[in-house]
Coordinates of C-alpha atoms and ligand atoms in Angstrom, one line a residue:
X1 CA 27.4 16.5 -16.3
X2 CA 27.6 13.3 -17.7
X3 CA 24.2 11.4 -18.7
X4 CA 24.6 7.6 -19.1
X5 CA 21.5 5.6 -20.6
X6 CA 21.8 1.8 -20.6
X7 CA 20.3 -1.1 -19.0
X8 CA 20.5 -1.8 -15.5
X9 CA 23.6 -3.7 -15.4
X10 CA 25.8 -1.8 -17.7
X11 CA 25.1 1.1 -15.4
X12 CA 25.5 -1.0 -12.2
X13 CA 29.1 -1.8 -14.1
X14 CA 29.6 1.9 -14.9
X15 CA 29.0 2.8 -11.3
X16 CA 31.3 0.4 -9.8
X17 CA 34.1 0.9 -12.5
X18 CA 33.8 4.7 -11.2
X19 CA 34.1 3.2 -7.5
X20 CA 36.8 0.8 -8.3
X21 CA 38.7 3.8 -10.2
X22 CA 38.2 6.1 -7.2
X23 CA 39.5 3.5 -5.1
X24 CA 42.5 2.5 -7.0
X25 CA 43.3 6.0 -7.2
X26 CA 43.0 6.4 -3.2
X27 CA 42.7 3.2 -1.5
X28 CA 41.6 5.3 2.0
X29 CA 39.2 7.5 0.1
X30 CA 35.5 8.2 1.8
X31 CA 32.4 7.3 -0.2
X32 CA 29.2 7.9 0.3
X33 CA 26.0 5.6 0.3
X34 CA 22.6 5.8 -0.9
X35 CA 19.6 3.3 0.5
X36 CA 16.8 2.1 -1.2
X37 CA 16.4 0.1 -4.3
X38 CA 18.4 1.8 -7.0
X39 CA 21.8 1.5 -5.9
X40 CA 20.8 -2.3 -4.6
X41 CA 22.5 -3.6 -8.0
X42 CA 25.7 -1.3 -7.8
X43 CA 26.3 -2.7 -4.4
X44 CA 26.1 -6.4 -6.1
X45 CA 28.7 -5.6 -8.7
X46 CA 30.9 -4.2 -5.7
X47 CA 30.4 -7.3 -3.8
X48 CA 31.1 -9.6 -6.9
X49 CA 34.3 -7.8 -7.4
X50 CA 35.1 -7.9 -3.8
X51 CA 34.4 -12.2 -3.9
X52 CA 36.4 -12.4 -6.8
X53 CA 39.3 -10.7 -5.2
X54 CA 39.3 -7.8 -8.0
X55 CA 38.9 -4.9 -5.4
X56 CA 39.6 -4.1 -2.4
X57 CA 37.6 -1.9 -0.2
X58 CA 38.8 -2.8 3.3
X59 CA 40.6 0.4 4.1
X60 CA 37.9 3.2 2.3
X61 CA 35.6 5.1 4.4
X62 CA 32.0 4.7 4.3
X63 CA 29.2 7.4 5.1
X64 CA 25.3 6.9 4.6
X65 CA 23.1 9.6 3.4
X66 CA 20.2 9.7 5.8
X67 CA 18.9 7.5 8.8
X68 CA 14.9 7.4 10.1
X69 CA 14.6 9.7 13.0
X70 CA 13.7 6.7 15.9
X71 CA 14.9 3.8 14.2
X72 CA 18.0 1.9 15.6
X73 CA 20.3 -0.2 14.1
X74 CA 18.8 -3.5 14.9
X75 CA 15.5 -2.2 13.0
X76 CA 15.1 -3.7 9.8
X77 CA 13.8 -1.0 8.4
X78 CA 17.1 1.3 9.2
X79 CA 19.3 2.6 6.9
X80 CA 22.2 0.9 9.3
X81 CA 20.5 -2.5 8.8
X82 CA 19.8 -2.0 5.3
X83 CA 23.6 -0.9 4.7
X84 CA 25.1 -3.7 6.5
X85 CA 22.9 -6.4 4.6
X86 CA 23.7 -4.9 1.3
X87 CA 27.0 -3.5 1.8
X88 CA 28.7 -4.5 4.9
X89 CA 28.3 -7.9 5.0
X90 CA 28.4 -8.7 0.9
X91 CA 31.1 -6.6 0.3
X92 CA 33.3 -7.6 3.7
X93 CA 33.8 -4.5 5.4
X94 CA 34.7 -3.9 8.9
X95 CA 31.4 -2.5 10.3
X96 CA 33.2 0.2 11.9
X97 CA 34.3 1.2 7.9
X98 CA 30.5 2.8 7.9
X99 CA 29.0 5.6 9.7
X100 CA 25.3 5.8 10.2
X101 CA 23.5 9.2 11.0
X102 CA 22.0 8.0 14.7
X103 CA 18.5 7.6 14.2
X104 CA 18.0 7.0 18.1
X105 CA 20.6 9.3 19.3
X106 CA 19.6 11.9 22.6
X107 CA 20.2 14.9 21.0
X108 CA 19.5 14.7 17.1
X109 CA 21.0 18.2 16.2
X110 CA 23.8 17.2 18.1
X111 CA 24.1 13.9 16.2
X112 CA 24.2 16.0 12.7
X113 CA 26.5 18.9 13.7
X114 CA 29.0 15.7 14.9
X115 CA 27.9 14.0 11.1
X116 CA 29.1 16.6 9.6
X117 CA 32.4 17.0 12.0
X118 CA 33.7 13.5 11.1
X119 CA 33.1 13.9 7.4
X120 CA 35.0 17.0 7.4
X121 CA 37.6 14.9 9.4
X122 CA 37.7 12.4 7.0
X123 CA 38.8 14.7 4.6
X124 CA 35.2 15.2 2.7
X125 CA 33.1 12.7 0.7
X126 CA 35.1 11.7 -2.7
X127 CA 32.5 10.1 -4.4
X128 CA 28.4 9.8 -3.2
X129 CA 26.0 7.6 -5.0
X130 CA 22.9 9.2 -4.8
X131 CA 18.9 8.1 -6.3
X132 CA 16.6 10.3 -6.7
X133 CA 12.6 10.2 -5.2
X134 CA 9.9 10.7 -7.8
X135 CA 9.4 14.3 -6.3
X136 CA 12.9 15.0 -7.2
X137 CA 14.5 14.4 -3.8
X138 CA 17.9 13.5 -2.8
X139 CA 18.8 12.1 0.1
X140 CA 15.7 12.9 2.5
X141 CA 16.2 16.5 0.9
X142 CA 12.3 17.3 0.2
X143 CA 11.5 20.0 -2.4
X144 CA 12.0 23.3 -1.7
X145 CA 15.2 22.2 1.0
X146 CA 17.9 24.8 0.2
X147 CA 20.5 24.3 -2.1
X148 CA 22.9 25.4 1.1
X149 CA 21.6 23.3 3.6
X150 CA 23.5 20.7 5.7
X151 CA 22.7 17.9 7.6
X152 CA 19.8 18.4 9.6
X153 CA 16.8 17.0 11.0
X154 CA 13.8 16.7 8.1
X155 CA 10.0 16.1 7.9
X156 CA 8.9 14.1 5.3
X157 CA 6.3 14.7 2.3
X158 CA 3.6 12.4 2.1
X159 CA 5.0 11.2 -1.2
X160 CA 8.4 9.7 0.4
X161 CA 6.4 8.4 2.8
X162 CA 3.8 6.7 0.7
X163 CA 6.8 5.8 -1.5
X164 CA 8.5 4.1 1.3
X165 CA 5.4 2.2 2.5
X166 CA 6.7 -0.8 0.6
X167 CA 9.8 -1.6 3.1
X168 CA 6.9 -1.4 5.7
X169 CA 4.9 -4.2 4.9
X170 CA 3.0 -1.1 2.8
X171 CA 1.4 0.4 5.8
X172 CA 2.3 4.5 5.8
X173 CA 1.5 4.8 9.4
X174 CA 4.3 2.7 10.1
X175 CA 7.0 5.1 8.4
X176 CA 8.2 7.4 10.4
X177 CA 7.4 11.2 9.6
X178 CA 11.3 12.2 10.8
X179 CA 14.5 11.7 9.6
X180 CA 18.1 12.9 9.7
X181 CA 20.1 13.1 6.6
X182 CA 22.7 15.1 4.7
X183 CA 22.0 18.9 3.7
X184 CA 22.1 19.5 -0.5
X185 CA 25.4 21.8 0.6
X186 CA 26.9 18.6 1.7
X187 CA 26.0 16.7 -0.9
X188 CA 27.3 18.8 -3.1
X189 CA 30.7 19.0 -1.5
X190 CA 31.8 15.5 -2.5
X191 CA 34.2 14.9 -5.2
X192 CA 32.3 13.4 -7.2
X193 CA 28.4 12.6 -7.6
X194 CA 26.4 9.3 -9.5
X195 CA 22.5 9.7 -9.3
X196 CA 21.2 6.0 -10.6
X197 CA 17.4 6.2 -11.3
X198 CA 15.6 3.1 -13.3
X199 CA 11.9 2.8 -13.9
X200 CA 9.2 4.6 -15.8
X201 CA 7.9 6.4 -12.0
X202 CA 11.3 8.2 -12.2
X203 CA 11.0 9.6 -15.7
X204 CA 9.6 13.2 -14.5
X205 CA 11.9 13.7 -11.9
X206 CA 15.0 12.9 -14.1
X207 CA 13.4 14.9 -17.1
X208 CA 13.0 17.8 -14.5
X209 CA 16.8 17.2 -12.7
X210 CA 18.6 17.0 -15.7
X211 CA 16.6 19.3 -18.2
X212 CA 15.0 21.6 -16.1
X213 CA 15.4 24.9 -14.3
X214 CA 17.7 24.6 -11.4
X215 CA 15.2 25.3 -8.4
X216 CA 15.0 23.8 -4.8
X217 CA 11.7 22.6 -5.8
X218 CA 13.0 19.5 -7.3
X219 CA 16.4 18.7 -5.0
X220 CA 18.2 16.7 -7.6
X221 CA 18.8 20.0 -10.0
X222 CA 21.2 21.2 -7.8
X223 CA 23.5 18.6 -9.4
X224 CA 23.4 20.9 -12.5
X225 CA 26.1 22.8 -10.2
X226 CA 28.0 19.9 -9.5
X227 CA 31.2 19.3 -11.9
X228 CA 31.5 15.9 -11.4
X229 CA 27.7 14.5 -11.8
X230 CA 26.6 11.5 -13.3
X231 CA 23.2 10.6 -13.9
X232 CA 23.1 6.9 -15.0
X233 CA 19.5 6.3 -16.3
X234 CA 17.8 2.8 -17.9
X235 CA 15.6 3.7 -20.7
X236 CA 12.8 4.1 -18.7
X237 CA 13.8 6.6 -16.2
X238 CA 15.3 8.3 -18.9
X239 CA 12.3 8.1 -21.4
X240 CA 11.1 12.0 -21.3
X241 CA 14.6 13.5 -22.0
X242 CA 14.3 15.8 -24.8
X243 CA 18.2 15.5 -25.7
X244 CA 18.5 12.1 -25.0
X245 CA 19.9 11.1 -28.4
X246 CA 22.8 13.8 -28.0
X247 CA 23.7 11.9 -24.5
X248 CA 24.8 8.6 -26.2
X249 CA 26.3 10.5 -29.5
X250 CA 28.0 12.3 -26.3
X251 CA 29.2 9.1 -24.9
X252 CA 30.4 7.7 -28.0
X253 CA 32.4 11.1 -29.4
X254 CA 34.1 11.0 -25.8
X255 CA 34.7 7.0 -26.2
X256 CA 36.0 7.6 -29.7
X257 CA 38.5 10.2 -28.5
X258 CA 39.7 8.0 -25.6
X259 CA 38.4 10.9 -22.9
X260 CA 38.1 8.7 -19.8
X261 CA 37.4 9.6 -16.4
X262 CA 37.3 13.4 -14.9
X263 CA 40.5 13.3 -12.5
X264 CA 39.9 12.6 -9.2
X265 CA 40.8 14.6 -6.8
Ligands
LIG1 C1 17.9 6.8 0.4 C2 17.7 8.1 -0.2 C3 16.6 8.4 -1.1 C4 16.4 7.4 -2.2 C5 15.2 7.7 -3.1 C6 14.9 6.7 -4.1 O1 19.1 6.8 1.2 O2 18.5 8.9 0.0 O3 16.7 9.7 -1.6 O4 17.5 7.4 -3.0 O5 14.0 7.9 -2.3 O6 14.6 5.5 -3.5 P1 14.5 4.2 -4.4 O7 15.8 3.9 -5.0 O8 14.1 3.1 -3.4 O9 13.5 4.4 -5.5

């Protein structure tokens, strides 16, 4: 596990350099995409570098994490709208480069038990960008989901919702209570993970994540099993780390021995 603690743009750089390295390495790789506001600044770098003709990303794979149970594409509150605004569109992708859990599809078990189909068909997820929800919660993975579970349809806790009253002109009643998204087992089956968390309201949940026991009551722990996690923190979010000052000597001992990257696979 790798624990990077900077300001927010050195770790949107970090995050993208990871991205562009993934992508050099395998221009047709799969990657998967976090909503919300923490990766909003990763996917600026990525279209930057995109506009400036520094990467290419026209022939990698793209799969979102979750979707709102009922919400269609055109919604502007769905993860499909939000992913084309920030990623699609910026970054010049073919739409048909991303794939969108179904938030409106028929049969919604269906819909995840064909999810995970096609990323098994794509060969797996190389590298997922991931935030975290101040309960500990990746993806729509609430506490206490299991470690082995897979993508499913999920309730969620009062907190997301009340959390994620603010895309809905902050009324709660207006988020829905269902959503679909990516089990922890799948998660943790990509290549590679990168958690970004900034902001004081995320310092328990990285404290707990990174420092804490490894229980399904807070999601994100389960990336203590993961070989290839990187938790890129601001100063904020990373504020209650009890071993924070070994992280940076870490960084810099690793820097000073030229260790880069963990090969991809
Ligand atoms: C979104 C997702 C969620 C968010 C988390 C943090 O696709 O999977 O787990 O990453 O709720 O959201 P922000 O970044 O808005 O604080």
């Amino acid at each position: 596990m790798r624990i990077i603690i900077d300001d927010v743009a050195v770790l949107s750089r970090f995050a993208a350099d990871l991205i562009a390295e993934q992508v050099s390495y395998r221009p047709d790789c799969t990657i998967g995409l976090a909503t919300g506001s923490s990766p909003v600044p990763i996917y600026q770098e990525l279209a930057a570098r995109v506009a400036s003709g520094e990467l290419d990303l026209s022939r990698v794979r793209f799969f979102a994490l979750d979707e709102y149970a009922g919400l269609g594409a055109s919604h502007p509150m769905s993860y499909r709208y939000f992913l084309d605004e920030h990623v699609v569109g910026p970054c010049r992708l073919d739409p048909a480069q991303l794939r969108v859990l179904n938030g409106r599809a028929e049969d919604l078990d269906h819909e995840c038990r064909d999810y995970e189909a096609a990323i098994t068909a794509a060969g797996g997820i190389d590298l997922q960008i991931l935030g975290i929800g101040h309960n500990g919660h990746i993806g729509f993975n609430e506490p206490t989901s299991s470690f082995g579970s897979r993508t499913r349809v999920v309730a969620l806790t009062h907190q997301t919702v009340d959390a994620n009253a603010r895309f809905f002109d902050d009324d709660p009643e207006d988020v829905p209570l269902l959503a679909l998204s990516q089990g922890i087992g799948t998660i943790l089956e990509a290549g590679a993970l990168v958690l970004i968390a900034t902001g004081g309201g995320k310092a328990p949940a990285i404290r707990s994540a990174i420092e804490g026991e490894l229980t399904s009551s807070v999601p994100a722990s389960a990336l203590q099993l993961h070989p290839q996690a990187t938790f890129l923190v601001d100063e904020y979010a990373g504020a209650m780390l009890a071993r924070s000052d070994f992280y940076r000597r870490e960084r810099q001992v690793i820097a000073r021995y030229g260790r880069t990257s963990p090969r991809r696979r």
